[in-house]
Backbone as JSON Lines, residues from 0, in Angstrom:
{"i":0,"aa":"M","n":[23.2,-14.17,-1.03],"ca":[22.8,-12.85,-1.48],"c":[21.82,-13.0,-2.64]}
{"i":1,"aa":"P","n":[20.66,-12.35,-2.54],"ca":[19.67,-12.49,-3.62],"c":[20.14,-11.8,-4.9]}
{"i":2,"aa":"D","n":[19.65,-12.32,-6.0],"ca":[19.89,-11.66,-7.28],"c":[18.54,-11.18,-7.79]}
{"i":3,"aa":"G","n":[18.44,-10.85,-9.05],"ca":[17.2,-10.32,-9.59],"c":[16.01,-11.25,-9.51]}
{"i":4,"aa":"L","n":[16.27,-12.57,-9.45],"ca":[15.17,-13.53,-9.47],"c":[14.84,-14.1,-8.1]}
{"i":5,"aa":"T","n":[15.63,-13.81,-7.08],"ca":[15.38,-14.35,-5.76],"c":[15.15,-13.23,-4.76]}
{"i":6,"aa":"G","n":[14.71,-13.61,-3.56],"ca":[14.57,-12.63,-2.49],"c":[13.17,-12.11,-2.29]}
{"i":7,"aa":"G","n":[12.2,-12.56,-3.08],"ca":[10.82,-12.1,-2.92],"c":[10.13,-12.83,-1.78]}
{"i":8,"aa":"F","n":[8.87,-12.49,-1.54],"ca":[8.09,-13.14,-0.49],"c":[7.91,-14.63,-0.79]}
{"i":9,"aa":"A","n":[8.12,-15.46,0.22],"ca":[7.89,-16.91,0.07],"c":[6.4,-17.2,0.0]}
{"i":10,"aa":"D","n":[5.6,-16.51,0.8],"ca":[4.15,-16.66,0.82],"c":[3.56,-15.27,0.61]}
{"i":11,"aa":"A","n":[3.52,-14.86,-0.66],"ca":[3.23,-13.47,-1.0],"c":[1.94,-12.91,-0.38]}
{"i":12,"aa":"P","n":[0.79,-13.59,-0.47],"ca":[-0.42,-12.98,0.08],"c":[-0.33,-12.7,1.59]}
{"i":13,"aa":"V","n":[0.18,-13.65,2.33],"ca":[0.26,-13.49,3.79],"c":[1.32,-12.46,4.16]}
{"i":14,"aa":"M","n":[2.49,-12.57,3.57],"ca":[3.58,-11.67,3.93],"c":[3.31,-10.24,3.48]}
{"i":15,"aa":"A","n":[2.71,-10.06,2.32],"ca":[2.36,-8.72,1.84],"c":[1.31,-8.09,2.74]}
{"i":16,"aa":"A","n":[0.34,-8.89,3.19],"ca":[-0.69,-8.36,4.1],"c":[-0.07,-7.91,5.42]}
{"i":17,"aa":"R","n":[0.83,-8.69,5.96],"ca":[1.51,-8.31,7.21],"c":[2.35,-7.05,7.02]}
{"i":18,"aa":"A","n":[3.06,-6.99,5.91],"ca":[3.91,-5.82,5.64],"c":[3.07,-4.57,5.42]}
{"i":19,"aa":"F","n":[1.95,-4.71,4.72],"ca":[1.08,-3.57,4.48],"c":[0.5,-3.06,5.8]}
{"i":20,"aa":"R","n":[0.14,-3.98,6.66],"ca":[-0.36,-3.6,7.98],"c":[0.72,-2.85,8.78]}
{"i":21,"aa":"A","n":[1.94,-3.32,8.72],"ca":[3.04,-2.65,9.43],"c":[3.26,-1.25,8.87]}
{"i":22,"aa":"A","n":[3.21,-1.1,7.54],"ca":[3.4,0.22,6.93],"c":[2.27,1.17,7.31]}
{"i":23,"aa":"L","n":[1.03,0.67,7.29],"ca":[-0.11,1.5,7.7],"c":[-0.02,1.89,9.16]}
{"i":24,"aa":"D","n":[0.33,0.94,10.01],"ca":[0.45,1.24,11.43],"c":[1.58,2.23,11.69]}
{"i":25,"aa":"A","n":[2.67,2.11,10.95],"ca":[3.78,3.05,11.1],"c":[3.35,4.46,10.72]}
{"i":26,"aa":"M","n":[2.58,4.61,9.66],"ca":[2.1,5.93,9.26],"c":[1.09,6.48,10.27]}
{"i":27,"aa":"A","n":[0.27,5.6,10.82],"ca":[-0.74,6.04,11.8],"c":[-0.13,6.39,13.15]}
{"i":28,"aa":"R","n":[1.01,5.81,13.47],"ca":[1.68,6.03,14.75],"c":[3.14,6.43,14.51]}
{"i":29,"aa":"P","n":[3.35,7.69,14.11],"ca":[4.71,8.14,13.79],"c":[5.68,7.89,14.94]}
{"i":30,"aa":"G","n":[6.86,7.44,14.58],"ca":[7.92,7.21,15.56],"c":[7.94,5.82,16.15]}
{"i":31,"aa":"R","n":[6.9,5.04,15.97],"ca":[6.87,3.68,16.5],"c":[7.62,2.74,15.55]}
{"i":32,"aa":"L","n":[8.49,1.91,16.1],"ca":[9.27,0.97,15.3],"c":[8.47,-0.29,15.0]}
{"i":33,"aa":"H","n":[8.64,-0.79,13.79],"ca":[7.98,-2.01,13.35],"c":[9.01,-2.92,12.7]}
{"i":34,"aa":"R","n":[8.99,-4.19,13.1],"ca":[9.87,-5.18,12.48],"c":[9.08,-5.91,11.4]}
{"i":35,"aa":"V","n":[9.75,-6.12,10.27],"ca":[9.14,-6.83,9.15],"c":[10.11,-7.92,8.69]}
{"i":36,"aa":"E","n":[9.58,-8.87,7.95],"ca":[10.42,-9.97,7.48],"c":[9.89,-10.52,6.19]}
{"i":37,"aa":"G","n":[10.7,-11.38,5.59],"ca":[10.21,-12.14,4.46],"c":[10.76,-11.77,3.11]}
{"i":38,"aa":"A","n":[11.65,-10.8,3.03],"ca":[12.17,-10.42,1.72],"c":[13.63,-9.99,1.85]}
{"i":39,"aa":"E","n":[14.35,-10.2,0.78],"ca":[15.73,-9.72,0.68],"c":[15.94,-9.22,-0.74]}
{"i":40,"aa":"A","n":[16.69,-8.16,-0.83],"ca":[17.06,-7.6,-2.12],"c":[18.58,-7.48,-2.16]}
{"i":41,"aa":"P","n":[19.14,-7.27,-3.33],"ca":[20.59,-7.08,-3.4],"c":[21.03,-5.88,-2.56]}
{"i":42,"aa":"A","n":[22.24,-5.94,-2.04],"ca":[22.81,-4.83,-1.28],"c":[22.85,-3.6,-2.18]}
{"i":43,"aa":"P","n":[22.6,-2.45,-1.61],"ca":[22.52,-2.1,-0.2],"c":[21.1,-2.03,0.35]}
{"i":44,"aa":"V","n":[20.12,-2.61,-0.32],"ca":[18.72,-2.52,0.11],"c":[18.51,-3.36,1.35]}
{"i":45,"aa":"S","n":[17.97,-2.75,2.4],"ca":[17.71,-3.46,3.66],"c":[16.49,-4.37,3.51]}
{"i":46,"aa":"V","n":[16.34,-5.28,4.47],"ca":[15.17,-6.15,4.5],"c":[13.89,-5.32,4.55]}
{"i":47,"aa":"A","n":[13.86,-4.31,5.44],"ca":[12.65,-3.48,5.58],"c":[12.33,-2.75,4.28]}
{"i":48,"aa":"A","n":[13.34,-2.21,3.62],"ca":[13.1,-1.51,2.35],"c":[12.62,-2.49,1.28]}
{"i":49,"aa":"A","n":[13.19,-3.69,1.24],"ca":[12.75,-4.7,0.27],"c":[11.29,-5.07,0.51]}
{"i":50,"aa":"V","n":[10.92,-5.25,1.77],"ca":[9.53,-5.58,2.11],"c":[8.6,-4.46,1.66]}
{"i":51,"aa":"L","n":[8.99,-3.21,1.9],"ca":[8.16,-2.07,1.48],"c":[8.02,-2.03,-0.04]}
{"i":52,"aa":"L","n":[9.1,-2.23,-0.76],"ca":[9.03,-2.21,-2.23],"c":[8.1,-3.31,-2.74]}
{"i":53,"aa":"L","n":[8.21,-4.51,-2.19],"ca":[7.35,-5.61,-2.62],"c":[5.89,-5.34,-2.31]}
{"i":54,"aa":"T","n":[5.64,-4.63,-1.24],"ca":[4.28,-4.38,-0.78],"c":[3.64,-3.16,-1.44]}
{"i":55,"aa":"L","n":[4.41,-2.12,-1.67],"ca":[3.84,-0.85,-2.11],"c":[4.03,-0.52,-3.59]}
{"i":56,"aa":"C","n":[5.0,-1.16,-4.23],"ca":[5.3,-0.81,-5.62],"c":[4.72,-1.82,-6.6]}
{"i":57,"aa":"D","n":[4.29,-1.3,-7.74],"ca":[3.8,-2.14,-8.82],"c":[4.02,-1.4,-10.14]}
{"i":58,"aa":"R","n":[3.44,-1.89,-11.2],"ca":[3.65,-1.32,-12.53],"c":[3.14,0.11,-12.67]}
{"i":59,"aa":"E","n":[2.36,0.58,-11.71],"ca":[1.78,1.92,-11.79],"c":[2.38,2.89,-10.78]}
{"i":60,"aa":"T","n":[3.47,2.49,-10.13],"ca":[4.1,3.35,-9.12],"c":[5.55,3.6,-9.49]}
{"i":61,"aa":"P","n":[5.82,4.68,-10.18],"ca":[7.21,4.99,-10.56],"c":[8.12,5.1,-9.33]}
{"i":62,"aa":"L","n":[9.29,4.52,-9.45],"ca":[10.26,4.45,-8.36],"c":[11.55,5.14,-8.76]}
{"i":63,"aa":"Y","n":[12.04,5.99,-7.87],"ca":[13.34,6.63,-8.05],"c":[14.34,5.92,-7.16]}
{"i":64,"aa":"L","n":[15.46,5.49,-7.74],"ca":[16.55,4.9,-6.97],"c":[17.66,5.94,-6.89]}
{"i":65,"aa":"A","n":[17.96,6.37,-5.68],"ca":[19.0,7.38,-5.46],"c":[20.38,6.77,-5.71]}
{"i":66,"aa":"P","n":[21.37,7.62,-5.98],"ca":[22.73,7.11,-6.13],"c":[23.12,6.26,-4.91]}
{"i":67,"aa":"G","n":[23.8,5.16,-5.19],"ca":[24.15,4.2,-4.14],"c":[23.18,3.03,-4.12]}
{"i":68,"aa":"H","n":[21.93,3.26,-4.51],"ca":[20.94,2.2,-4.63],"c":[20.61,1.9,-6.09]}
{"i":69,"aa":"D","n":[21.02,2.78,-6.97],"ca":[20.72,2.63,-8.39],"c":[21.84,1.86,-9.08]}
{"i":70,"aa":"G","n":[21.75,0.54,-8.97],"ca":[22.72,-0.34,-9.63],"c":[21.99,-1.42,-10.39]}
{"i":71,"aa":"P","n":[22.7,-2.13,-11.25],"ca":[22.04,-3.15,-12.09],"c":[21.35,-4.25,-11.29]}
{"i":72,"aa":"E","n":[21.94,-4.69,-10.18],"ca":[21.32,-5.77,-9.4],"c":[20.01,-5.31,-8.77]}
{"i":73,"aa":"V","n":[20.0,-4.1,-8.21],"ca":[18.78,-3.58,-7.6],"c":[17.74,-3.31,-8.69]}
{"i":74,"aa":"R","n":[18.14,-2.75,-9.81],"ca":[17.21,-2.5,-10.91],"c":[16.56,-3.81,-11.39]}
{"i":75,"aa":"D","n":[17.37,-4.85,-11.55],"ca":[16.84,-6.15,-11.99],"c":[15.87,-6.71,-10.97]}
{"i":76,"aa":"W","n":[16.21,-6.6,-9.7],"ca":[15.34,-7.11,-8.63],"c":[14.01,-6.37,-8.64]}
{"i":77,"aa":"V","n":[14.04,-5.05,-8.73],"ca":[12.81,-4.25,-8.77],"c":[11.97,-4.63,-9.99]}
{"i":78,"aa":"A","n":[12.6,-4.74,-11.14],"ca":[11.87,-5.08,-12.37],"c":[11.19,-6.44,-12.25]}
{"i":79,"aa":"F","n":[11.91,-7.43,-11.76],"ca":[11.36,-8.78,-11.67],"c":[10.27,-8.89,-10.6]}
{"i":80,"aa":"H","n":[10.51,-8.33,-9.43],"ca":[9.59,-8.55,-8.31],"c":[8.43,-7.57,-8.23]}
{"i":81,"aa":"T","n":[8.59,-6.36,-8.74],"ca":[7.51,-5.38,-8.61],"c":[7.01,-4.86,-9.96]}
{"i":82,"aa":"G","n":[7.88,-4.83,-10.95],"ca":[7.51,-4.26,-12.24],"c":[7.43,-2.74,-12.21]}
{"i":83,"aa":"A","n":[7.81,-2.13,-11.1],"ca":[7.72,-0.67,-10.97],"c":[8.65,-0.01,-11.98]}
{"i":84,"aa":"P","n":[8.13,0.94,-12.75],"ca":[9.0,1.65,-13.68],"c":[9.95,2.57,-12.92]}
{"i":85,"aa":"L","n":[11.2,2.6,-13.34],"ca":[12.16,3.5,-12.73],"c":[11.99,4.88,-13.35]}
{"i":86,"aa":"A","n":[12.07,5.89,-12.5],"ca":[11.78,7.26,-12.93],"c":[12.73,8.23,-12.27]}
{"i":87,"aa":"G","n":[12.72,9.45,-12.75],"ca":[13.45,10.53,-12.11],"c":[12.71,10.98,-10.86]}
{"i":88,"aa":"R","n":[13.37,11.75,-10.04],"ca":[12.75,12.18,-8.79],"c":[11.48,12.98,-9.01]}
{"i":89,"aa":"E","n":[11.36,13.7,-10.13],"ca":[10.19,14.52,-10.38],"c":[8.92,13.71,-10.62]}
{"i":90,"aa":"E","n":[9.06,12.49,-11.14],"ca":[7.9,11.65,-11.47],"c":[7.64,10.57,-10.43]}
{"i":91,"aa":"A","n":[8.54,10.37,-9.51],"ca":[8.48,9.23,-8.6],"c":[7.31,9.31,-7.63]}
{"i":92,"aa":"V","n":[6.69,8.15,-7.39],"ca":[5.7,7.98,-6.33],"c":[6.41,7.5,-5.07]}
{"i":93,"aa":"F","n":[7.46,6.71,-5.25],"ca":[8.33,6.26,-4.17],"c":[9.78,6.57,-4.56]}
{"i":94,"aa":"A","n":[10.6,6.84,-3.56],"ca":[12.02,7.07,-3.79],"c":[12.79,6.31,-2.71]}
{"i":95,"aa":"L","n":[13.83,5.6,-3.12],"ca":[14.61,4.78,-2.2],"c":[16.07,5.19,-2.23]}
{"i":96,"aa":"G","n":[16.64,5.33,-1.04],"ca":[18.06,5.62,-0.94],"c":[18.45,6.01,0.46]}
{"i":97,"aa":"R","n":[19.72,6.25,0.67],"ca":[20.18,6.78,1.95],"c":[19.68,8.21,2.05]}
{"i":98,"aa":"W","n":[19.45,8.67,3.27],"ca":[18.89,10.01,3.49],"c":[19.69,11.07,2.72]}
{"i":99,"aa":"E","n":[21.01,11.01,2.81],"ca":[21.85,12.0,2.16],"c":[21.74,11.92,0.63]}
{"i":100,"aa":"A","n":[21.59,10.73,0.11],"ca":[21.52,10.53,-1.34],"c":[20.17,10.96,-1.91]}
{"i":101,"aa":"L","n":[19.14,10.97,-1.09],"ca":[17.82,11.41,-1.55],"c":[17.75,12.92,-1.75]}
{"i":102,"aa":"A","n":[18.64,13.67,-1.08],"ca":[18.67,15.13,-1.21],"c":[19.18,15.5,-2.6]}
{"i":103,"aa":"P","n":[18.83,16.67,-3.11],"ca":[17.97,17.7,-2.53],"c":[16.51,17.3,-2.63]}
{"i":104,"aa":"F","n":[15.74,17.72,-1.67],"ca":[14.35,17.28,-1.55],"c":[13.38,18.1,-2.38]}
{"i":105,"aa":"E","n":[13.79,19.25,-2.85],"ca":[12.89,20.12,-3.6],"c":[12.42,19.52,-4.92]}
{"i":106,"aa":"G","n":[13.13,18.57,-5.47],"ca":[12.76,18.01,-6.76],"c":[11.63,17.0,-6.74]}
{"i":107,"aa":"Y","n":[11.22,16.54,-5.56],"ca":[10.17,15.51,-5.47],"c":[8.77,16.12,-5.5]}
{"i":108,"aa":"R","n":[7.81,15.3,-5.9],"ca":[6.41,15.73,-5.93],"c":[5.9,15.96,-4.51]}
{"i":109,"aa":"I","n":[5.14,17.04,-4.34],"ca":[4.55,17.34,-3.03],"c":[3.03,17.33,-3.1]}
{"i":110,"aa":"G","n":[2.46,16.93,-4.24],"ca":[1.02,16.96,-4.42],"c":[0.57,18.32,-4.93]}
{"i":111,"aa":"T","n":[-0.72,18.46,-5.11],"ca":[-1.32,19.73,-5.53],"c":[-2.44,20.07,-4.55]}
{"i":112,"aa":"P","n":[-2.9,21.32,-4.54],"ca":[-4.0,21.65,-3.62],"c":[-5.24,20.76,-3.83]}
{"i":113,"aa":"D","n":[-5.52,20.4,-5.08],"ca":[-6.67,19.52,-5.35],"c":[-6.37,18.06,-5.05]}
{"i":114,"aa":"Y","n":[-5.11,17.66,-5.18],"ca":[-4.71,16.27,-4.98],"c":[-3.44,16.19,-4.14]}
{"i":115,"aa":"P","n":[-3.53,16.48,-2.83],"ca":[-2.32,16.44,-2.0],"c":[-1.72,15.04,-1.88]}
{"i":116,"aa":"D","n":[-2.51,14.01,-2.18],"ca":[-2.01,12.65,-2.1],"c":[-1.09,12.28,-3.27]}
{"i":117,"aa":"R","n":[-1.01,13.12,-4.26],"ca":[-0.14,12.85,-5.41],"c":[1.27,13.37,-5.14]}
{"i":118,"aa":"S","n":[1.84,12.83,-4.1],"ca":[3.18,13.23,-3.68],"c":[4.05,11.98,-3.58]}
{"i":119,"aa":"V","n":[5.29,12.18,-3.23],"ca":[6.23,11.08,-3.11],"c":[6.27,10.57,-1.68]}
{"i":120,"aa":"T","n":[6.57,9.31,-1.52],"ca":[6.94,8.74,-0.23],"c":[8.41,8.37,-0.32]}
{"i":121,"aa":"L","n":[9.21,8.98,0.55],"ca":[10.64,8.7,0.59],"c":[10.89,7.51,1.49]}
{"i":122,"aa":"I","n":[11.63,6.53,1.02],"ca":[12.07,5.4,1.83],"c":[13.56,5.61,2.05]}
{"i":123,"aa":"A","n":[13.89,6.09,3.25],"ca":[15.26,6.49,3.56],"c":[15.94,5.45,4.43]}
{"i":124,"aa":"E","n":[17.05,4.93,3.95],"ca":[17.83,3.93,4.68],"c":[18.78,4.65,5.65]}
{"i":125,"aa":"L","n":[18.78,4.21,6.9],"ca":[19.64,4.79,7.94],"c":[20.56,3.72,8.52]}
{"i":126,"aa":"D","n":[21.65,4.15,9.16],"ca":[22.56,3.22,9.82],"c":[21.98,2.68,11.11]}
{"i":127,"aa":"S","n":[21.13,3.46,11.76],"ca":[20.49,3.0,13.0],"c":[19.11,3.65,13.09]}
{"i":128,"aa":"L","n":[18.24,3.0,13.82],"ca":[16.88,3.49,13.99],"c":[16.41,3.06,15.37]}
{"i":129,"aa":"S","n":[16.11,4.04,16.2],"ca":[15.66,3.73,17.56],"c":[14.66,4.78,18.02]}
{"i":130,"aa":"E","n":[13.95,4.45,19.08],"ca":[12.94,5.35,19.63],"c":[13.59,6.32,20.63]}
{"i":131,"aa":"E","n":[14.57,7.05,20.14],"ca":[15.22,8.1,20.92],"c":[15.71,9.15,19.95]}
{"i":132,"aa":"G","n":[15.95,10.35,20.45],"ca":[16.43,11.42,19.57],"c":[15.4,12.5,19.41]}
{"i":133,"aa":"A","n":[15.09,12.84,18.16],"ca":[14.18,13.94,17.85],"c":[12.82,13.73,18.5]}
{"i":134,"aa":"R","n":[12.22,14.82,18.93],"ca":[10.89,14.8,19.56],"c":[9.84,14.95,18.47]}
{"i":135,"aa":"L","n":[8.87,14.03,18.46],"ca":[7.79,14.04,17.48],"c":[6.48,14.32,18.18]}
{"i":136,"aa":"T","n":[5.66,15.2,17.61],"ca":[4.31,15.45,18.09],"c":[3.4,15.57,16.88]}
{"i":137,"aa":"G","n":[2.11,15.45,17.13],"ca":[1.14,15.59,16.05],"c":[0.18,14.43,16.0]}
{"i":138,"aa":"P","n":[-0.63,14.35,14.93],"ca":[-1.63,13.29,14.81],"c":[-1.01,11.9,14.92]}
{"i":139,"aa":"G","n":[-1.68,11.04,15.69],"ca":[-1.23,9.67,15.88],"c":[-0.27,9.48,17.03]}
{"i":140,"aa":"I","n":[0.09,10.59,17.7],"ca":[1.03,10.53,18.82],"c":[0.31,11.07,20.05]}
{"i":141,"aa":"R","n":[0.17,10.23,21.07],"ca":[-0.59,10.63,22.26],"c":[-0.03,11.9,22.9]}
{"i":142,"aa":"T","n":[1.22,11.9,23.3],"ca":[1.84,13.1,23.87],"c":[3.08,13.47,23.06]}
{"i":143,"aa":"E","n":[4.03,12.57,23.0],"ca":[5.21,12.75,22.17],"c":[5.83,11.4,21.91]}
{"i":144,"aa":"A","n":[6.61,11.33,20.85],"ca":[7.39,10.14,20.52],"c":[8.81,10.61,20.22]}
{"i":145,"aa":"R","n":[9.71,9.68,20.2],"ca":[11.12,9.97,19.88],"c":[11.55,9.06,18.74]}
{"i":146,"aa":"L","n":[12.41,9.6,17.88],"ca":[12.93,8.81,16.78],"c":[14.3,9.34,16.4]}
{"i":147,"aa":"S","n":[15.23,8.42,16.17],"ca":[16.61,8.77,15.81],"c":[16.67,9.18,14.35]}
{"i":148,"aa":"L","n":[16.38,10.44,14.09],"ca":[16.37,10.98,12.73],"c":[17.66,11.75,12.45]}
{"i":149,"aa":"P","n":[18.02,11.85,11.19],"ca":[19.15,12.72,10.86],"c":[18.77,14.17,11.18]}
{"i":150,"aa":"R","n":[19.73,14.95,11.58],"ca":[19.45,16.38,11.81],"c":[19.2,17.02,10.45]}
{"i":151,"aa":"S","n":[18.08,17.68,10.32],"ca":[17.75,18.26,9.03],"c":[16.66,19.32,9.18]}
{"i":152,"aa":"V","n":[16.82,20.41,8.46],"ca":[15.76,21.42,8.4],"c":[14.64,20.95,7.48]}
{"i":153,"aa":"E","n":[14.88,19.88,6.74],"ca":[13.89,19.36,5.81],"c":[12.58,19.02,6.51]}
{"i":154,"aa":"F","n":[12.63,18.53,7.73],"ca":[11.4,18.14,8.43],"c":[10.51,19.36,8.68]}
{"i":155,"aa":"R","n":[11.1,20.49,9.08],"ca":[10.31,21.72,9.29],"c":[9.78,22.26,7.96]}
{"i":156,"aa":"R","n":[10.62,22.24,6.95],"ca":[10.18,22.71,5.63],"c":[9.02,21.87,5.11]}
{"i":157,"aa":"N","n":[9.13,20.58,5.27],"ca":[8.09,19.67,4.79],"c":[6.78,19.92,5.54]}
{"i":158,"aa":"R","n":[6.85,20.07,6.85],"ca":[5.65,20.31,7.66],"c":[4.99,21.63,7.28]}
{"i":159,"aa":"A","n":[5.77,22.63,6.92],"ca":[5.23,23.93,6.53],"c":[4.43,23.86,5.23]}
{"i":160,"aa":"L","n":[4.64,22.83,4.43],"ca":[3.92,22.67,3.16],"c":[2.51,22.1,3.35]}
{"i":161,"aa":"F","n":[2.2,21.58,4.53],"ca":[0.95,20.88,4.77],"c":[-0.25,21.71,4.32]}
{"i":162,"aa":"P","n":[-1.21,21.11,3.61],"ca":[-1.48,19.69,3.41],"c":[-0.66,19.03,2.31]}
{"i":163,"aa":"L","n":[0.17,19.81,1.65],"ca":[1.1,19.21,0.68],"c":[2.31,18.69,1.43]}
{"i":164,"aa":"G","n":[3.23,18.07,0.73],"ca":[4.45,17.61,1.36],"c":[4.76,16.17,1.02]}
{"i":165,"aa":"R","n":[5.85,15.69,1.62],"ca":[6.33,14.33,1.37],"c":[6.16,13.5,2.64]}
{"i":166,"aa":"D","n":[5.74,12.26,2.47],"ca":[5.72,11.32,3.58],"c":[7.05,10.57,3.55]}
{"i":167,"aa":"M","n":[7.5,10.11,4.72],"ca":[8.8,9.46,4.81],"c":[8.71,8.18,5.62]}
{"i":168,"aa":"I","n":[9.4,7.17,5.16],"ca":[9.54,5.93,5.92],"c":[11.04,5.7,6.07]}
{"i":169,"aa":"F","n":[11.48,5.49,7.3],"ca":[12.89,5.25,7.58],"c":[13.08,3.77,7.84]}
{"i":170,"aa":"T","n":[14.16,3.2,7.29],"ca":[14.44,1.78,7.45],"c":[15.87,1.56,7.93]}
{"i":171,"aa":"C","n":[16.04,0.47,8.66],"ca":[17.36,0.01,9.08],"c":[17.22,-1.48,9.35]}
{"i":172,"aa":"G","n":[17.95,-2.3,8.59],"ca":[17.83,-3.75,8.75],"c":[16.4,-4.19,8.5]}
{"i":173,"aa":"D","n":[15.8,-4.84,9.5],"ca":[14.42,-5.32,9.36],"c":[13.42,-4.43,10.08]}
{"i":174,"aa":"T","n":[13.8,-3.18,10.35],"ca":[12.97,-2.27,11.12],"c":[12.6,-1.04,10.3]}
{"i":175,"aa":"L","n":[11.38,-0.57,10.49],"ca":[10.93,0.63,9.82],"c":[10.14,1.51,10.78]}
{"i":176,"aa":"A","n":[10.1,2.79,10.48],"ca":[9.3,3.77,11.2],"c":[8.9,4.83,10.18]}
{"i":177,"aa":"A","n":[7.74,5.44,10.38],"ca":[7.25,6.42,9.42],"c":[7.18,7.82,10.02]}
{"i":178,"aa":"L","n":[7.23,8.78,9.13],"ca":[7.12,10.18,9.49],"c":[6.21,10.84,8.45]}
{"i":179,"aa":"P","n":[4.89,10.83,8.69],"ca":[4.0,11.49,7.74],"c":[4.19,13.0,7.77]}
{"i":180,"aa":"R","n":[3.72,13.66,6.75],"ca":[3.9,15.12,6.62],"c":[3.22,15.9,7.75]}
{"i":181,"aa":"T","n":[2.32,15.27,8.48],"ca":[1.61,15.94,9.57],"c":[2.43,16.02,10.86]}
{"i":182,"aa":"T","n":[3.53,15.3,10.93],"ca":[4.3,15.21,12.16],"c":[5.21,16.42,12.35]}
{"i":183,"aa":"I","n":[5.23,16.94,13.56],"ca":[6.12,18.04,13.93],"c":[7.37,17.43,14.53]}
{"i":184,"aa":"V","n":[8.54,17.8,14.0],"ca":[9.82,17.26,14.44],"c":[10.63,18.39,15.09]}
{"i":185,"aa":"E","n":[11.11,18.11,16.31],"ca":[11.99,19.05,16.99],"c":[13.28,18.35,17.32]}
{"i":186,"aa":"D","n":[14.4,18.91,16.86],"ca":[15.72,18.35,17.19],"c":[16.01,18.59,18.65]}
{"i":187,"aa":"L","n":[16.65,17.63,19.27],"ca":[17.05,17.79,20.68],"c":[18.55,17.69,20.81]}
């Protein structure tokens, strides 16, 4: 089990480039699953979430750790490997936790009309992640995609805020999938 000083990328330039490509591809193709590797963080952080933190967070990206993920081991790991300052949900650029622990969603940044990109990206840890379940349509999806999302009215509320809103990345083990604010989610 990694501690605060272990668990980072073994070959940082190569592994970060691969992980960044996976994150970009996931955002461009909502609902498509991507496997990533090369990082471990203290429990309960999944491999995919650790890879995302190493790739996307730095000293200029405030990170919110939701209850259940906000412990001394995870804090030490984040500080050592990314330097990301820990922040409250209102200031966070990224937020990590289980879907339920990230709620309520109203407290996160959604951007402004002049700067819609100044919003949060939620990294939500799930028990399972598969290409079945909720129906996804919108940009980056040819006809439709499926993704095993938690049942939530949050997806409709978030889409109604467009061009403002929150982007979401779901993780489970070494797998991730993204749900940008442009995606329309229908529960089935």
